[in-house]
DNA sequence: CGCGCGATTGATTCGGCTCAATAACTGTGG
DNA sequence: CCACAGTTATTGAGCCGAATCAATCGCGCG
């Protein structure tokens, strides 16, 4: 079970400046502080479940989280990730529909919960915040429409290369150029949209082609440009 | 080329009540009226192109429009449709990025153009409008994330069934239960994310299975529940 | 040391893509 | 109204990527 922890004030949250709340005034932040709660989730713990009702918005103070959807045949599809400063659950709140994905911690994570009322209060009272939210949801769409096209048109290998680059852009690389997040082969498969075995074989191919190498379980990117070529990123 | 037409006032636009503008006051609508322009596009004409800059928002007064993205290998991927009352181009305006898709008229269509300034003016001044826009963009995300999962996990045949149902929900059926939009086989393929030949063969199979029938080019849905079963829609 | 889960490899099958050829359809001009 | 040209739709054959099923390996942990 997740552990309630003493709420740290948004005013000195280390992830505040990366979040959609970065332009709020201190009185607005204090108001959120008064109503929010904070929880610590162990690796593998579920923060919320697809199909549930969103009573508010989740904001990641620290950690790495996967957001996934159950496919019709019971296979998980990872849709996006959340990390420090990212928010989750707002889409279903805004569209007044059930949560469209399940959030699971990929490592120990601290997540704050802001009640819906406070969130809608901000939207009603602060046009700049609305704009920020609109900018966020619009960016999500751009990302999503690219993903749809990729899924529909690229080969599994191209998608794998694409996803490795995406992981790099999302979580960055460590000092050894290894992707800075721990995912099982199955999770990578659920991200790429293929079978675990296929991922393993394709990782092997990428290794032979000297685009990546394996450092234990960690994936080291050797040739980012080569991966981008393979993934057929024109831009 | 598209023909400029005399702008019909939003105040008595037949699609106004279906649009995001439906809750605006008449003075707000008049302000839009003063700056907007209206154009008629023939079937096949391009309204805007992916990669271009969005100087404003497009609102469909009447017609059917496909929004598609160019895949890396030059294959079109249809991402969504727009019909009476729908707006287009707002995502790139909101995210301050290039237009992420190309809009082409599927039939003769009247499309109005609202300059960015007026749109942002509404957002700044009318929290209810912001909420409406947020609701819209959030719904888009829900739709998109479902589409990503479908593309990644469903077979081509399931996706075809899914898309036929989606077309039905978007454009409705005529008095003979035929899908109320004219798409070429290639366009259906670009929607499903497969080759034209595959679509043709699969349409043949669906016909054999008595889920659909063909009335000339028009696709008649015989067994909607059966299609939903096939598409593996659990909800 | 042995259990159990995740990773890996192998063999087989099959869906769906490609290329190629033909048929049906649309619009055009005589 | 017909002939023609250019699409668009359909059908066929062959091939390849990737899913599935099955077996083995490797490692962390009690």
Short mmCIF file of C-alpha atoms in Angstrom, two decimals, chain B:
data_model
loop_
_atom_site.label_atom_id
_atom_site.label_comp_id
_atom_site.label_asym_id
_atom_site.label_seq_id
_atom_site.Cartn_x
_atom_site.Cartn_y
_atom_site.Cartn_z
CA UNK B 1 -9.16 26.91 -55.57
CA UNK B 2 -11.47 27.54 -52.70
CA UNK B 3 -14.03 30.28 -53.20
CA UNK B 4 -14.46 33.08 -50.71
CA UNK B 5 -18.09 33.30 -49.86
CA UNK B 6 -20.15 35.91 -48.13
CA UNK B 7 -19.77 35.15 -44.44
CA UNK B 8 -22.93 33.95 -42.85
CA UNK B 9 -23.21 35.29 -39.34
CA UNK B 10 -22.41 32.82 -36.56
CA UNK B 11 -25.66 34.02 -35.00
CA UNK B 12 -27.70 32.01 -37.44
CA UNK B 13 -25.20 29.35 -38.40
CA UNK B 14 -26.91 26.00 -38.63
CA UNK B 15 -23.97 24.30 -36.96
CA UNK B 16 -23.46 26.82 -34.18
CA UNK B 17 -25.28 24.80 -31.55
CA UNK B 18 -23.09 21.75 -32.23
CA UNK B 19 -19.86 23.70 -31.89
CA UNK B 20 -17.66 24.81 -29.00
CA UNK B 21 -19.12 28.27 -29.57
CA UNK B 22 -22.60 27.22 -28.56
CA UNK B 23 -22.49 28.90 -25.15
CA UNK B 24 -21.15 32.25 -26.31
CA UNK B 25 -23.15 35.46 -25.93
CA UNK B 26 -24.30 37.28 -29.02
CA UNK B 27 -21.78 40.08 -28.53
CA UNK B 28 -18.98 37.52 -28.49
CA UNK B 29 -20.32 35.94 -31.67
CA UNK B 30 -20.63 39.33 -33.33
CA UNK B 31 -17.02 40.02 -32.58
CA UNK B 32 -16.04 36.78 -34.28
CA UNK B 33 -18.31 37.65 -37.18
CA UNK B 34 -16.43 40.87 -37.71
CA UNK B 35 -13.12 39.14 -38.22
CA UNK B 36 -13.88 35.74 -39.63
CA UNK B 37 -13.97 34.69 -43.25
CA UNK B 38 -15.76 31.83 -44.93
CA UNK B 39 -14.69 29.67 -47.85
CA UNK B 40 -16.20 26.95 -49.96
CA UNK B 41 -13.97 23.98 -50.73
CA UNK B 42 -14.70 21.49 -53.48
CA UNK B 43 -14.32 17.79 -52.83
CA UNK B 44 -10.63 17.00 -52.79
CA UNK B 45 -9.51 20.55 -52.06
CA UNK B 46 -6.96 21.14 -49.32
CA UNK B 47 -7.94 23.45 -46.48
CA UNK B 48 -4.58 23.46 -44.76
CA UNK B 49 -1.36 21.51 -44.94
CA UNK B 50 0.66 19.68 -42.32
CA UNK B 51 3.76 21.62 -41.35
CA UNK B 52 2.18 24.99 -42.06
CA UNK B 53 1.58 27.71 -39.54
CA UNK B 54 -1.82 28.13 -37.90
CA UNK B 55 -2.88 31.75 -37.98
CA UNK B 56 -6.24 30.87 -36.60
CA UNK B 57 -8.83 28.22 -36.19
CA UNK B 58 -11.02 26.56 -38.79
CA UNK B 59 -14.65 25.85 -38.05
CA UNK B 60 -16.71 23.61 -40.30
CA UNK B 61 -20.05 25.17 -41.11
CA UNK B 62 -21.07 22.34 -43.39
CA UNK B 63 -19.27 19.40 -44.88
CA UNK B 64 -17.00 16.45 -44.27
CA UNK B 65 -13.27 16.72 -43.93
CA UNK B 66 -10.46 14.24 -43.39
CA UNK B 67 -7.45 15.15 -41.29
CA UNK B 68 -4.40 13.12 -42.11
CA UNK B 69 -0.73 12.93 -41.46
CA UNK B 70 2.04 11.92 -43.81
CA UNK B 71 3.76 8.78 -42.57
CA UNK B 72 7.54 8.56 -42.85
CA UNK B 73 7.38 6.53 -46.05
CA UNK B 74 4.96 8.93 -47.69
CA UNK B 75 1.80 7.01 -46.85
CA UNK B 76 -1.17 9.00 -45.64
CA UNK B 77 -2.61 8.19 -42.24
CA UNK B 78 -6.08 9.50 -41.55
CA UNK B 79 -6.14 10.64 -37.94
CA UNK B 80 -9.61 12.04 -37.56
CA UNK B 81 -12.56 13.58 -39.35
CA UNK B 82 -14.34 16.89 -38.99
CA UNK B 83 -17.97 17.58 -39.77
CA UNK B 84 -20.59 20.26 -39.13
CA UNK B 85 -19.66 22.27 -36.06
CA UNK B 86 -16.21 20.75 -35.59
CA UNK B 87 -13.13 22.89 -35.33
CA UNK B 88 -9.67 22.22 -36.72
CA UNK B 89 -6.19 23.62 -36.36
CA UNK B 90 -6.54 24.59 -32.72
CA UNK B 91 -4.02 22.07 -31.45
CA UNK B 92 -1.12 23.61 -33.27
CA UNK B 93 -2.31 27.09 -32.31
CA UNK B 94 -2.49 26.13 -28.66
CA UNK B 95 0.78 24.26 -28.60
CA UNK B 96 2.47 26.93 -30.72
CA UNK B 97 3.72 24.33 -33.15
CA UNK B 98 3.28 23.60 -36.83
CA UNK B 99 0.04 22.10 -38.04
CA UNK B 100 0.26 18.39 -37.33
CA UNK B 101 -2.09 17.30 -40.07
CA UNK B 102 -3.47 18.11 -43.49
CA UNK B 103 -7.18 18.82 -43.95
CA UNK B 104 -8.87 17.81 -47.20
CA UNK B 105 -12.57 18.14 -48.03
CA UNK B 106 -14.32 14.81 -48.63
CA UNK B 107 -17.25 16.64 -50.19
CA UNK B 108 -18.11 20.24 -50.94
CA UNK B 109 -17.65 22.02 -47.60
CA UNK B 110 -18.02 25.46 -46.10
CA UNK B 111 -15.29 26.29 -43.60
CA UNK B 112 -14.94 29.48 -41.60
CA UNK B 113 -11.66 30.88 -40.40
CA UNK B 114 -11.36 32.64 -37.04
CA UNK B 115 -8.10 34.57 -36.48
CA UNK B 116 -5.93 33.44 -33.58
CA UNK B 117 -6.32 36.74 -31.74
CA UNK B 118 -10.06 36.40 -31.43
CA UNK B 119 -9.70 32.84 -30.27
CA UNK B 120 -7.15 33.68 -27.61
CA UNK B 121 -9.29 36.65 -26.64
CA UNK B 122 -12.12 34.28 -25.86
CA UNK B 123 -9.87 32.07 -23.78
CA UNK B 124 -8.56 35.02 -21.79
CA UNK B 125 -11.96 36.51 -21.17
CA UNK B 126 -14.30 33.55 -20.86
CA UNK B 127 -13.40 30.72 -18.47
CA UNK B 128 -16.40 28.72 -19.63
CA UNK B 129 -15.05 28.76 -23.14
CA UNK B 130 -11.68 27.61 -21.84
CA UNK B 131 -13.38 24.77 -20.04
CA UNK B 132 -15.20 23.80 -23.18
CA UNK B 133 -11.95 23.77 -25.12
CA UNK B 134 -10.24 21.75 -22.40
CA UNK B 135 -13.08 19.27 -22.44
CA UNK B 136 -12.65 18.95 -26.19
CA UNK B 137 -8.89 18.46 -26.14
CA UNK B 138 -9.20 16.00 -23.26
CA UNK B 139 -11.76 13.98 -25.20
CA UNK B 140 -9.41 13.99 -28.14
CA UNK B 141 -6.78 12.40 -25.94
CA UNK B 142 -9.12 9.68 -24.79
CA UNK B 143 -9.97 8.91 -28.38
CA UNK B 144 -6.32 9.01 -29.40
CA UNK B 145 -5.14 6.72 -26.65
CA UNK B 146 -7.77 4.18 -27.63
CA UNK B 147 -6.64 4.46 -31.22
CA UNK B 148 -3.01 3.90 -30.27
CA UNK B 149 -3.95 0.76 -28.39
CA UNK B 150 -6.10 -0.48 -31.25
CA UNK B 151 -3.41 0.15 -33.83
CA UNK B 152 -0.84 -1.61 -31.71
CA UNK B 153 -2.87 -4.63 -30.73
CA UNK B 154 -5.74 -5.38 -33.06
CA UNK B 155 -5.56 -7.36 -36.28
CA UNK B 156 -6.23 -5.61 -39.55
CA UNK B 157 -9.69 -7.13 -39.72
CA UNK B 158 -10.56 -5.96 -36.24
CA UNK B 159 -9.30 -2.50 -37.05
CA UNK B 160 -11.42 -2.42 -40.17
CA UNK B 161 -14.51 -3.37 -38.17
CA UNK B 162 -13.56 -0.77 -35.58
CA UNK B 163 -13.19 1.92 -38.22
CA UNK B 164 -16.50 1.08 -39.86
CA UNK B 165 -18.15 1.54 -36.50
CA UNK B 166 -16.25 4.76 -35.96
CA UNK B 167 -17.38 6.06 -39.33
CA UNK B 168 -20.93 5.14 -38.42
CA UNK B 169 -20.65 7.03 -35.14
CA UNK B 170 -19.07 10.03 -36.81
CA UNK B 171 -21.15 10.42 -39.95
CA UNK B 172 -24.17 8.28 -39.17
CA UNK B 173 -26.09 5.96 -41.46
CA UNK B 174 -28.49 6.90 -44.21
CA UNK B 175 -32.02 5.54 -44.55
CA UNK B 176 -30.61 2.28 -45.91
CA UNK B 177 -28.07 1.74 -43.13
CA UNK B 178 -25.21 2.75 -45.38
CA UNK B 179 -22.32 4.69 -43.89
CA UNK B 180 -22.95 8.30 -44.69
CA UNK B 181 -19.62 9.28 -46.20
CA UNK B 182 -17.85 8.51 -49.43
CA UNK B 183 -14.34 7.14 -49.01
CA UNK B 184 -12.19 5.36 -51.55
CA UNK B 185 -10.74 1.96 -50.69
CA UNK B 186 -7.40 3.66 -50.42
CA UNK B 187 -8.76 6.14 -47.91
CA UNK B 188 -10.24 3.35 -45.85
CA UNK B 189 -6.84 1.67 -45.95
CA UNK B 190 -5.19 4.89 -44.83
CA UNK B 191 -7.60 5.04 -41.95
CA UNK B 192 -7.18 1.40 -40.92
CA UNK B 193 -3.45 1.56 -41.41
CA UNK B 194 -3.00 -1.15 -44.00
CA UNK B 195 -2.73 -1.72 -47.75
CA UNK B 196 -5.62 -1.06 -50.12
CA UNK B 197 -5.67 -4.71 -51.21
CA UNK B 198 -6.02 -5.88 -47.64
CA UNK B 199 -9.05 -3.65 -47.15
CA UNK B 200 -10.69 -5.03 -50.27
CA UNK B 201 -10.13 -8.62 -49.24
CA UNK B 202 -11.33 -7.98 -45.70
CA UNK B 203 -14.43 -6.18 -46.91
CA UNK B 204 -15.08 -9.32 -48.91
CA UNK B 205 -14.77 -11.43 -45.79
CA UNK B 206 -17.08 -9.19 -43.79
CA UNK B 207 -19.56 -9.50 -46.61
CA UNK B 208 -19.37 -13.29 -46.53
CA UNK B 209 -19.89 -13.18 -42.80
CA UNK B 210 -23.01 -11.08 -43.37
CA UNK B 211 -21.74 -8.25 -41.20
CA UNK B 212 -21.91 -5.76 -44.06
CA UNK B 213 -23.03 -5.62 -47.66
CA UNK B 214 -22.15 -3.37 -50.55
CA UNK B 215 -24.68 -1.13 -52.22
CA UNK B 216 -22.61 0.08 -55.12
CA UNK B 217 -19.70 1.77 -53.37
CA UNK B 218 -21.66 2.43 -50.26
CA UNK B 219 -21.10 0.16 -47.30
CA UNK B 220 -24.23 -1.06 -45.59
CA UNK B 221 -23.93 -2.22 -42.00
CA UNK B 222 -25.98 -5.37 -41.51
CA UNK B 223 -24.90 -6.46 -38.06
CA UNK B 224 -23.57 -3.71 -35.86
CA UNK B 225 -23.39 -5.91 -32.82
CA UNK B 226 -21.45 -8.50 -34.78
CA UNK B 227 -19.02 -5.85 -35.94
CA UNK B 228 -18.55 -4.68 -32.37
CA UNK B 229 -17.90 -8.27 -31.29
CA UNK B 230 -15.36 -8.70 -34.04
CA UNK B 231 -13.67 -5.41 -33.22
CA UNK B 232 -13.47 -6.71 -29.68
CA UNK B 233 -15.03 -3.70 -28.07
CA UNK B 234 -15.48 -4.76 -24.50
CA UNK B 235 -17.14 -1.64 -23.16
#
